[in-house]
XYZ file of C-alpha atoms in Angstrom:
143
model
C 251.732 48.564 -13.554
C 250.611 45.888 -11.091
C 249.637 43.622 -13.963
C 253.150 43.814 -15.494
C 254.721 43.142 -12.083
C 252.531 40.064 -11.687
C 253.478 38.851 -15.181
C 257.167 39.345 -14.401
C 256.794 37.400 -11.147
C 255.050 34.529 -12.944
C 257.757 34.405 -15.630
C 260.504 34.475 -12.987
C 258.811 31.675 -11.052
C 258.388 29.591 -14.206
C 262.072 29.984 -15.043
C 263.234 28.978 -11.564
C 260.659 26.250 -10.902
C 262.576 23.378 -12.528
C 265.513 23.933 -10.187
C 263.269 24.353 -7.178
C 261.361 21.140 -7.883
C 264.252 18.916 -8.962
C 263.426 15.243 -8.401
C 265.288 13.389 -5.647
C 265.009 9.620 -5.299
C 265.937 7.754 -2.141
C 266.990 4.099 -2.234
C 266.917 1.704 0.719
C 269.335 -1.143 0.073
C 269.904 -4.520 1.708
C 273.493 -5.701 1.578
C 274.859 -9.229 1.618
C 278.508 -9.447 2.589
C 280.739 -12.286 3.689
C 283.122 -9.746 5.188
C 282.830 -10.058 8.942
C 284.562 -6.965 10.315
C 281.607 -4.657 9.800
C 283.115 -2.284 7.248
C 280.241 -3.241 4.934
C 276.971 -2.751 6.808
C 273.833 -4.803 6.091
C 271.853 -1.718 5.057
C 272.733 1.432 3.147
C 270.417 4.275 2.180
C 271.245 6.838 -0.467
C 269.496 9.737 -2.167
C 270.345 11.073 -5.620
C 269.130 14.035 -7.588
C 269.711 13.485 -11.301
C 268.997 17.150 -12.107
C 271.562 18.633 -9.716
C 274.047 15.751 -9.541
C 273.864 15.699 -5.746
C 273.905 12.583 -3.608
C 273.978 11.690 0.073
C 274.460 8.383 1.847
C 273.889 6.835 5.272
C 274.714 3.473 6.794
C 275.646 2.313 10.278
C 279.237 3.513 9.986
C 278.335 6.940 8.599
C 275.771 7.435 11.364
C 278.213 6.223 14.033
C 280.979 8.614 12.956
C 279.012 11.666 11.741
C 275.549 11.133 13.300
C 273.911 12.258 10.046
C 273.951 11.382 6.325
C 276.942 12.706 4.382
C 277.448 13.959 0.838
C 278.689 11.513 -1.773
C 280.292 12.129 -5.151
C 277.808 11.049 -7.797
C 278.047 10.230 -11.478
C 275.800 8.592 -14.023
C 277.873 6.132 -16.046
C 277.536 5.639 -19.780
C 275.636 2.379 -19.237
C 272.972 4.127 -17.139
C 274.353 2.912 -13.835
C 275.070 5.248 -10.920
C 278.354 5.448 -9.056
C 278.602 6.984 -5.603
C 281.829 7.549 -3.697
C 282.236 8.757 -0.141
C 284.803 8.790 2.635
C 284.552 8.063 6.327
C 287.514 9.412 8.267
C 288.731 8.437 11.694
C 286.522 5.419 12.446
C 287.712 4.211 15.842
C 287.743 0.532 16.725
C 289.492 -0.295 19.978
C 292.894 1.361 19.911
C 292.919 1.633 16.107
C 291.565 4.317 13.819
C 290.623 3.756 10.181
C 289.910 5.892 7.140
C 287.518 4.261 4.670
C 286.835 5.022 1.010
C 283.585 3.572 -0.308
C 282.352 3.017 -3.843
C 278.801 1.917 -4.593
C 277.610 1.102 -8.099
C 273.835 0.923 -8.572
C 272.083 -0.688 -11.552
C 268.618 0.896 -11.989
C 267.617 -1.738 -14.537
C 267.629 -4.649 -12.062
C 267.751 -2.594 -8.818
C 270.985 -4.338 -7.850
C 274.216 -2.841 -6.597
C 277.695 -3.673 -5.437
C 279.870 -1.779 -3.016
C 283.455 -1.917 -1.944
C 285.417 -0.342 0.881
C 289.099 0.509 0.877
C 290.497 0.506 4.400
C 293.570 2.706 4.866
C 296.659 0.693 5.685
C 295.228 -2.679 4.644
C 295.313 -4.650 1.397
C 291.917 -6.318 1.771
C 288.953 -4.573 0.197
C 285.687 -5.554 1.861
C 282.752 -5.823 -0.525
C 279.080 -6.612 -0.640
C 276.162 -6.628 -3.021
C 272.418 -6.613 -2.839
C 269.240 -4.962 -4.014
C 267.511 -1.645 -3.439
C 263.941 -0.433 -3.287
C 262.795 3.102 -3.875
C 261.965 4.528 -0.470
C 259.018 6.711 0.338
C 261.053 8.132 3.220
C 262.573 11.573 3.456
C 265.452 12.532 1.172
C 268.913 12.463 2.701
C 269.652 15.641 0.729
C 267.427 17.635 3.032
C 265.101 18.807 0.254
């Protein structure tokens, strides 16, 4: 009886192991931007898990508003690139408050990316680009 219980436990563990050990990669990215208002920060870090489709992101603005990394919508595009989208609500600057929608597109092939911000109430769309390195730091997904 104990032997069958042990076999069942091993089978159950084997079936759940791929989900439990899904691979998360964290990228540390340097951004170049001519936009001087600070909506595009000079560094952005993001983690993605290709198995689960989860992503999280952190930069100076995210940390200022939320004090922790936040979830991002994540998709793998047909050309192998990644697209992340996230929102920062209620960023205060002086007497004004802004909502920001960000899009980051990462190219694994050359480790380059571009990102754009849409600032509520304004026509300009700040942007930046740069390169990323795979980080040995902790995942932003908390796994």
